């Protein structure tokens, strides 16, 4: 059975994306979106080449996603094991997910047009789907204390994950960036950490507190007694730790104390607390590794009423003026 021309162009595009150094997570998102779209076109319109696609086809695709619920399997998708057991089975697919689909497909067609593989871009005038803006959870002080206390630091893996959790909360580093760190990336005198392998492939420094310096120094001494791994946060066997392993550890620890804490939630809480405590957006943007300040503002300036009240009390003009 021959491969359709559409799939051939997807494979070529993915090679181009890989050459640009995009993260595995981004590559997976692109490829999955495009292959689902190509299957939908073939099943519903008998289209198997990129030149036959028009704006109305992607509009029809968006409608089909909106009309069916999560994990209700279409002909284009790989079945999920026991989908009906999932808590969100049958619920509407979020606007954010649909917006990502549209963005990925539009990027693919922009590439085809720039490479002169199509005469015109049928999706050029298609409006983006506006993603949902969700207020990010701000963990209370007592919740953070409960979470950090849930780790058994007498065990190698939990001690390691406890240090990781504290560093994310203290620096805003992504979990994937931290797991690439080796000893030479750490400056214990300057309280700085070099992140070499980042989401945008641009190295950056993040900075940590005196508390973290003390805990990091202790962890390094402990780790070196039991492992000769080059990674600062290795597995028990010395190999590179997987993101999924840390996420599972956080899930288990936080569940023990009635919470739902993830590495990304700790990164969010670093950013929100940094701003609440008077930090500026420009510096935060650099620490988080965002391309520009607008991205940071769009993500993190969605304060809840309680956070707005706290900021107001800190910066009230009348309260801070002796009149």
Short mmCIF file of C-alpha atoms in Angstrom, two decimals:
data_model
loop_
_atom_site.label_atom_id
_atom_site.label_comp_id
_atom_site.label_asym_id
_atom_site.label_seq_id
_atom_site.Cartn_x
_atom_site.Cartn_y
_atom_site.Cartn_z
CA UNK A 1 0.00 0.00 0.00
CA UNK A 2 1.49 3.33 -1.06
CA UNK A 3 1.84 6.28 1.30
CA UNK A 4 -0.46 9.20 0.50
CA UNK A 5 1.12 12.43 -0.78
CA UNK A 6 -0.28 14.23 2.28
CA UNK A 7 1.61 11.96 4.69
CA UNK A 8 4.79 12.34 2.63
CA UNK A 9 4.61 16.12 3.04
CA UNK A 10 4.00 15.72 6.77
CA UNK A 11 7.14 13.57 7.07
CA UNK A 12 9.18 16.16 5.17
CA UNK A 13 7.82 18.92 7.39
CA UNK A 14 8.68 16.97 10.53
CA UNK A 15 12.27 16.56 9.31
CA UNK A 16 12.44 20.32 8.82
CA UNK A 17 11.05 20.92 12.32
CA UNK A 18 13.55 18.48 13.83
CA UNK A 19 16.41 20.28 12.06
CA UNK A 20 15.26 23.51 13.73
CA UNK A 21 15.81 21.93 17.14
CA UNK A 22 12.18 21.92 18.29
CA UNK A 23 11.50 19.99 21.48
CA UNK A 24 10.25 16.37 21.30
CA UNK A 25 6.99 17.48 22.94
CA UNK A 26 6.41 20.12 20.24
CA UNK A 27 7.31 17.69 17.46
CA UNK A 28 4.88 15.12 18.84
CA UNK A 29 2.10 17.72 18.98
CA UNK A 30 2.72 18.79 15.36
CA UNK A 31 2.83 15.27 13.98
CA UNK A 32 -0.20 14.02 15.87
CA UNK A 33 -2.31 17.01 14.85
CA UNK A 34 -1.36 16.79 11.19
CA UNK A 35 -1.88 13.04 10.88
CA UNK A 36 -5.28 13.25 12.55
CA UNK A 37 -6.23 16.04 10.17
CA UNK A 38 -5.02 14.10 7.13
CA UNK A 39 -7.02 11.05 8.19
CA UNK A 40 -10.12 13.18 8.68
CA UNK A 41 -9.73 14.64 5.18
CA UNK A 42 -9.34 11.22 3.63
CA UNK A 43 -12.31 9.69 5.48
CA UNK A 44 -14.70 12.59 4.99
CA UNK A 45 -13.65 14.27 1.72
CA UNK A 46 -11.43 11.66 0.02
CA UNK A 47 -8.60 14.21 0.02
CA UNK A 48 -5.09 12.78 0.18
CA UNK A 49 -2.92 15.65 -1.06
CA UNK A 50 -2.10 19.06 0.40
CA UNK A 51 -3.17 21.04 -2.68
CA UNK A 52 -6.83 20.04 -2.41
CA UNK A 53 -7.38 21.47 1.08
CA UNK A 54 -9.51 24.62 1.46
CA UNK A 55 -10.46 26.75 4.45
CA UNK A 56 -13.89 25.11 4.64
CA UNK A 57 -12.25 21.73 5.25
CA UNK A 58 -10.51 22.87 8.39
CA UNK A 59 -13.70 24.63 9.53
CA UNK A 60 -15.54 21.34 9.12
CA UNK A 61 -12.77 19.60 11.05
CA UNK A 62 -13.09 22.08 13.93
CA UNK A 63 -16.86 21.54 14.04
CA UNK A 64 -16.40 17.77 14.15
CA UNK A 65 -14.08 18.10 17.16
CA UNK A 66 -16.48 20.46 18.94
CA UNK A 67 -19.45 18.15 18.36
CA UNK A 68 -17.87 15.06 19.84
CA UNK A 69 -16.61 14.72 23.39
CA UNK A 70 -13.20 13.85 24.75
CA UNK A 71 -12.06 10.28 24.04
CA UNK A 72 -15.17 9.51 21.98
CA UNK A 73 -13.19 7.84 19.26
CA UNK A 74 -13.32 9.10 15.70
CA UNK A 75 -12.14 7.02 12.77
CA UNK A 76 -8.92 9.03 12.73
CA UNK A 77 -7.79 8.32 16.25
CA UNK A 78 -6.06 5.55 18.10
CA UNK A 79 -8.40 4.12 20.76
CA UNK A 80 -7.69 5.01 24.39
CA UNK A 81 -7.75 2.11 26.84
CA UNK A 82 -11.05 2.14 28.76
CA UNK A 83 -11.97 5.72 27.79
CA UNK A 84 -15.29 5.51 29.65
CA UNK A 85 -13.37 5.19 32.93
CA UNK A 86 -11.82 8.62 32.53
CA UNK A 87 -13.39 11.41 34.57
CA UNK A 88 -13.53 13.72 31.56
CA UNK A 89 -14.91 11.17 29.10
CA UNK A 90 -17.48 12.75 26.78
CA UNK A 91 -16.83 16.28 27.99
CA UNK A 92 -16.27 19.02 25.39
CA UNK A 93 -12.79 19.37 23.92
CA UNK A 94 -11.37 22.64 25.28
CA UNK A 95 -10.97 25.76 23.17
CA UNK A 96 -7.29 25.71 24.07
CA UNK A 97 -6.86 22.25 22.53
CA UNK A 98 -8.73 23.26 19.39
CA UNK A 99 -6.67 26.47 19.17
CA UNK A 100 -3.50 24.35 19.28
CA UNK A 101 -4.81 22.14 16.46
CA UNK A 102 -5.56 25.16 14.28
CA UNK A 103 -2.19 26.78 15.03
CA UNK A 104 -0.31 23.59 14.13
CA UNK A 105 -2.18 23.11 10.87
CA UNK A 106 -1.72 26.76 9.88
CA UNK A 107 2.03 26.51 10.60
CA UNK A 108 2.22 23.46 8.32
CA UNK A 109 0.48 25.28 5.47
CA UNK A 110 2.62 28.38 5.93
CA UNK A 111 5.65 26.11 5.53
CA UNK A 112 4.22 24.52 2.37
CA UNK A 113 3.59 27.96 0.89
CA UNK A 114 7.03 29.35 1.79
CA UNK A 115 8.64 26.27 0.22
CA UNK A 116 6.51 26.82 -2.92
CA UNK A 117 4.92 23.41 -2.56
CA UNK A 118 1.47 24.97 -2.95
CA UNK A 119 0.47 27.95 -5.15
CA UNK A 120 -1.57 29.71 -2.46
CA UNK A 121 -2.17 29.25 1.25
CA UNK A 122 -5.86 28.36 1.75
CA UNK A 123 -5.61 28.95 5.50
CA UNK A 124 -4.00 32.39 5.36
CA UNK A 125 -7.20 34.25 6.17
CA UNK A 126 -8.55 31.71 8.66
CA UNK A 127 -9.00 33.27 12.09
CA UNK A 128 -7.35 31.61 15.05
CA UNK A 129 -9.56 30.04 17.70
CA UNK A 130 -9.32 32.09 20.87
CA UNK A 131 -8.02 29.79 23.63
CA UNK A 132 -9.59 29.72 27.07
CA UNK A 133 -7.82 31.70 29.76
CA UNK A 134 -7.75 29.79 33.01
CA UNK A 135 -6.68 31.44 36.25
CA UNK A 136 -3.70 29.46 37.43
CA UNK A 137 -3.94 27.92 40.89
CA UNK A 138 -2.08 29.79 43.61
CA UNK A 139 -1.09 27.35 46.33
CA UNK A 140 -1.49 28.61 49.88
CA UNK A 141 1.54 28.73 52.20
CA UNK A 142 0.23 25.85 54.31
CA UNK A 143 -0.42 23.75 51.18
CA UNK A 144 3.14 24.22 50.00
CA UNK A 145 4.43 23.25 53.45
CA UNK A 146 2.25 20.12 53.42
CA UNK A 147 3.51 19.16 49.98
CA UNK A 148 7.20 19.57 50.81
CA UNK A 149 6.75 17.67 54.09
CA UNK A 150 5.17 14.72 52.25
CA UNK A 151 8.56 13.56 50.90
CA UNK A 152 10.54 10.95 52.83
CA UNK A 153 14.00 12.51 52.47
CA UNK A 154 15.69 9.44 53.96
CA UNK A 155 15.11 7.72 50.60
CA UNK A 156 17.31 8.54 47.59
CA UNK A 157 14.48 9.07 45.09
CA UNK A 158 12.24 11.12 47.37
CA UNK A 159 15.11 13.25 48.62
CA UNK A 160 16.06 13.94 44.98
CA UNK A 161 12.47 14.85 44.06
CA UNK A 162 12.15 17.07 47.15
CA UNK A 163 15.21 19.06 46.02
CA UNK A 164 13.84 19.24 42.47
CA UNK A 165 10.50 20.55 43.75
CA UNK A 166 12.18 23.25 45.82
CA UNK A 167 14.39 24.36 42.93
CA UNK A 168 11.42 24.66 40.55
CA UNK A 169 9.54 26.72 43.13
CA UNK A 170 12.63 28.87 43.77
CA UNK A 171 13.73 29.42 40.15
CA UNK A 172 10.79 28.78 37.82
CA UNK A 173 12.86 26.33 35.77
CA UNK A 174 11.00 23.78 33.67
CA UNK A 175 11.29 20.19 34.86
CA UNK A 176 12.74 19.06 31.52
CA UNK A 177 15.45 21.72 31.77
CA UNK A 178 16.43 20.66 35.30
CA UNK A 179 16.79 17.00 34.43
CA UNK A 180 19.53 17.91 31.91
CA UNK A 181 21.67 19.68 34.53
CA UNK A 182 25.17 18.36 35.33
CA UNK A 183 27.44 19.45 38.17
CA UNK A 184 29.41 21.93 36.02
CA UNK A 185 26.17 23.86 35.36
CA UNK A 186 25.92 24.85 39.03
CA UNK A 187 27.61 27.92 40.49
CA UNK A 188 27.32 27.49 44.26
CA UNK A 189 29.19 30.72 44.94
CA UNK A 190 27.05 32.89 42.70
CA UNK A 191 23.80 31.02 43.40
CA UNK A 192 23.29 30.56 39.67
CA UNK A 193 22.21 27.60 37.57
CA UNK A 194 22.89 27.30 33.85
CA UNK A 195 20.09 25.68 31.86
CA UNK A 196 21.71 24.41 28.67
CA UNK A 197 18.90 22.44 27.05
CA UNK A 198 15.81 24.62 27.02
CA UNK A 199 12.48 24.73 25.23
CA UNK A 200 13.68 27.38 22.76
CA UNK A 201 17.24 25.94 22.56
CA UNK A 202 18.68 29.15 24.07
CA UNK A 203 20.82 28.72 27.17
CA UNK A 204 19.91 30.87 30.17
CA UNK A 205 20.79 31.35 33.82
CA UNK A 206 18.34 31.14 36.69
CA UNK A 207 19.19 32.14 40.24
CA UNK A 208 18.38 30.53 43.56
CA UNK A 209 18.15 31.51 47.20
CA UNK A 210 20.53 30.82 50.08
CA UNK A 211 18.11 28.13 51.30
CA UNK A 212 18.37 26.35 47.97
CA UNK A 213 22.17 26.72 47.89
CA UNK A 214 22.38 24.91 51.24
CA UNK A 215 20.02 22.13 50.17
CA UNK A 216 21.68 21.78 46.77
CA UNK A 217 25.13 21.48 48.34
CA UNK A 218 23.83 18.78 50.72
CA UNK A 219 22.13 16.91 47.88
CA UNK A 220 25.26 16.90 45.72
CA UNK A 221 27.33 15.44 48.58
CA UNK A 222 24.65 12.82 49.24
CA UNK A 223 24.21 11.94 45.56
CA UNK A 224 27.96 11.52 45.01
CA UNK A 225 28.14 8.97 47.83
CA UNK A 226 25.67 6.67 46.10
CA UNK A 227 25.96 7.48 42.38
CA UNK A 228 28.70 8.40 39.91
CA UNK A 229 26.16 9.74 37.41
CA UNK A 230 27.03 12.93 35.54
CA UNK A 231 23.45 14.12 36.03
CA UNK A 232 22.68 16.13 39.14
CA UNK A 233 19.27 14.43 39.44
CA UNK A 234 19.74 10.84 38.20
CA UNK A 235 17.65 7.74 38.70
CA UNK A 236 18.64 5.28 41.42
CA UNK A 237 20.69 3.50 38.74
CA UNK A 238 22.46 6.65 37.58
CA UNK A 239 20.64 7.11 34.28
CA UNK A 240 18.79 10.23 33.16
CA UNK A 241 15.56 10.77 35.06
CA UNK A 242 12.40 11.00 32.96
CA UNK A 243 9.90 13.83 33.29
CA UNK A 244 7.11 11.30 33.72
CA UNK A 245 8.91 9.83 36.74
CA UNK A 246 9.02 13.18 38.53
CA UNK A 247 5.40 13.93 37.63
CA UNK A 248 4.35 10.58 39.08
CA UNK A 249 6.36 11.21 42.25
CA UNK A 250 4.76 14.64 42.74
CA UNK A 251 1.33 13.15 42.09
CA UNK A 252 1.81 10.47 44.75
CA UNK A 253 3.30 12.83 47.34
CA UNK A 254 0.66 15.52 46.87
CA UNK A 255 -2.17 12.98 46.87
CA UNK A 256 -1.02 11.87 50.32
CA UNK A 257 -1.85 15.34 51.66
CA UNK A 258 -4.98 15.97 49.58
CA UNK A 259 -3.39 18.16 46.90
CA UNK A 260 -2.70 18.01 43.15
CA UNK A 261 0.79 19.40 42.63
CA UNK A 262 2.71 19.09 39.37
CA UNK A 263 6.12 20.45 38.32
CA UNK A 264 4.38 22.97 36.04
CA UNK A 265 2.11 24.13 38.87
CA UNK A 266 5.19 24.89 40.98
CA UNK A 267 6.66 26.88 38.06
CA UNK A 268 3.39 28.81 37.81
CA UNK A 269 3.45 29.50 41.54
CA UNK A 270 7.02 30.77 41.33
CA UNK A 271 5.96 33.24 38.64
CA UNK A 272 2.79 34.41 40.38
CA UNK A 273 4.50 34.86 43.75
CA UNK A 274 7.40 36.66 42.11
CA UNK A 275 4.97 39.22 40.71
CA UNK A 276 2.89 39.44 43.89
CA UNK A 277 6.09 40.11 45.85
CA UNK A 278 6.91 43.06 43.60
CA UNK A 279 9.01 41.47 40.85
CA UNK A 280 8.88 42.98 37.36
CA UNK A 281 7.65 41.32 34.17
CA UNK A 282 10.83 41.91 32.14
CA UNK A 283 13.04 40.06 34.63
CA UNK A 284 10.46 37.31 35.10
CA UNK A 285 10.27 36.81 31.35
CA UNK A 286 14.03 36.21 31.18
CA UNK A 287 13.98 33.84 34.16
CA UNK A 288 11.16 31.79 32.64
CA UNK A 289 12.82 31.63 29.22
CA UNK A 290 9.99 33.31 27.31
CA UNK A 291 10.62 34.83 23.90
CA UNK A 292 9.23 38.20 24.99
CA UNK A 293 7.48 40.00 27.84
CA UNK A 294 4.10 39.87 26.07
CA UNK A 295 4.01 36.09 26.45
CA UNK A 296 4.75 36.37 30.17
CA UNK A 297 2.10 39.02 30.67
CA UNK A 298 -0.51 37.02 28.77
CA UNK A 299 0.09 33.94 30.90
CA UNK A 300 0.67 35.32 34.36
CA UNK A 301 -1.29 38.56 34.71
CA UNK A 302 -4.55 36.71 35.38
CA UNK A 303 -4.59 37.28 39.11
CA UNK A 304 -7.50 36.09 41.22
CA UNK A 305 -9.30 38.58 43.48
CA UNK A 306 -7.38 37.40 46.54
CA UNK A 307 -4.04 38.07 44.84
CA UNK A 308 -5.19 41.48 43.60
CA UNK A 309 -6.18 42.38 47.16
CA UNK A 310 -2.76 41.36 48.46
CA UNK A 311 -0.96 43.43 45.84
CA UNK A 312 -3.23 46.39 46.55
CA UNK A 313 -2.45 46.28 50.27
CA UNK A 314 1.27 46.25 49.49
CA UNK A 315 1.11 49.18 47.10
CA UNK A 316 -1.84 51.35 48.24
CA UNK A 317 -0.83 54.97 47.53
CA UNK A 318 -2.63 56.35 50.61
CA UNK A 319 -1.44 53.63 52.97
CA UNK A 320 2.16 54.24 51.98
CA UNK A 321 1.96 58.02 52.31
CA UNK A 322 2.24 59.79 55.68
CA UNK A 323 -0.72 62.17 55.33
#
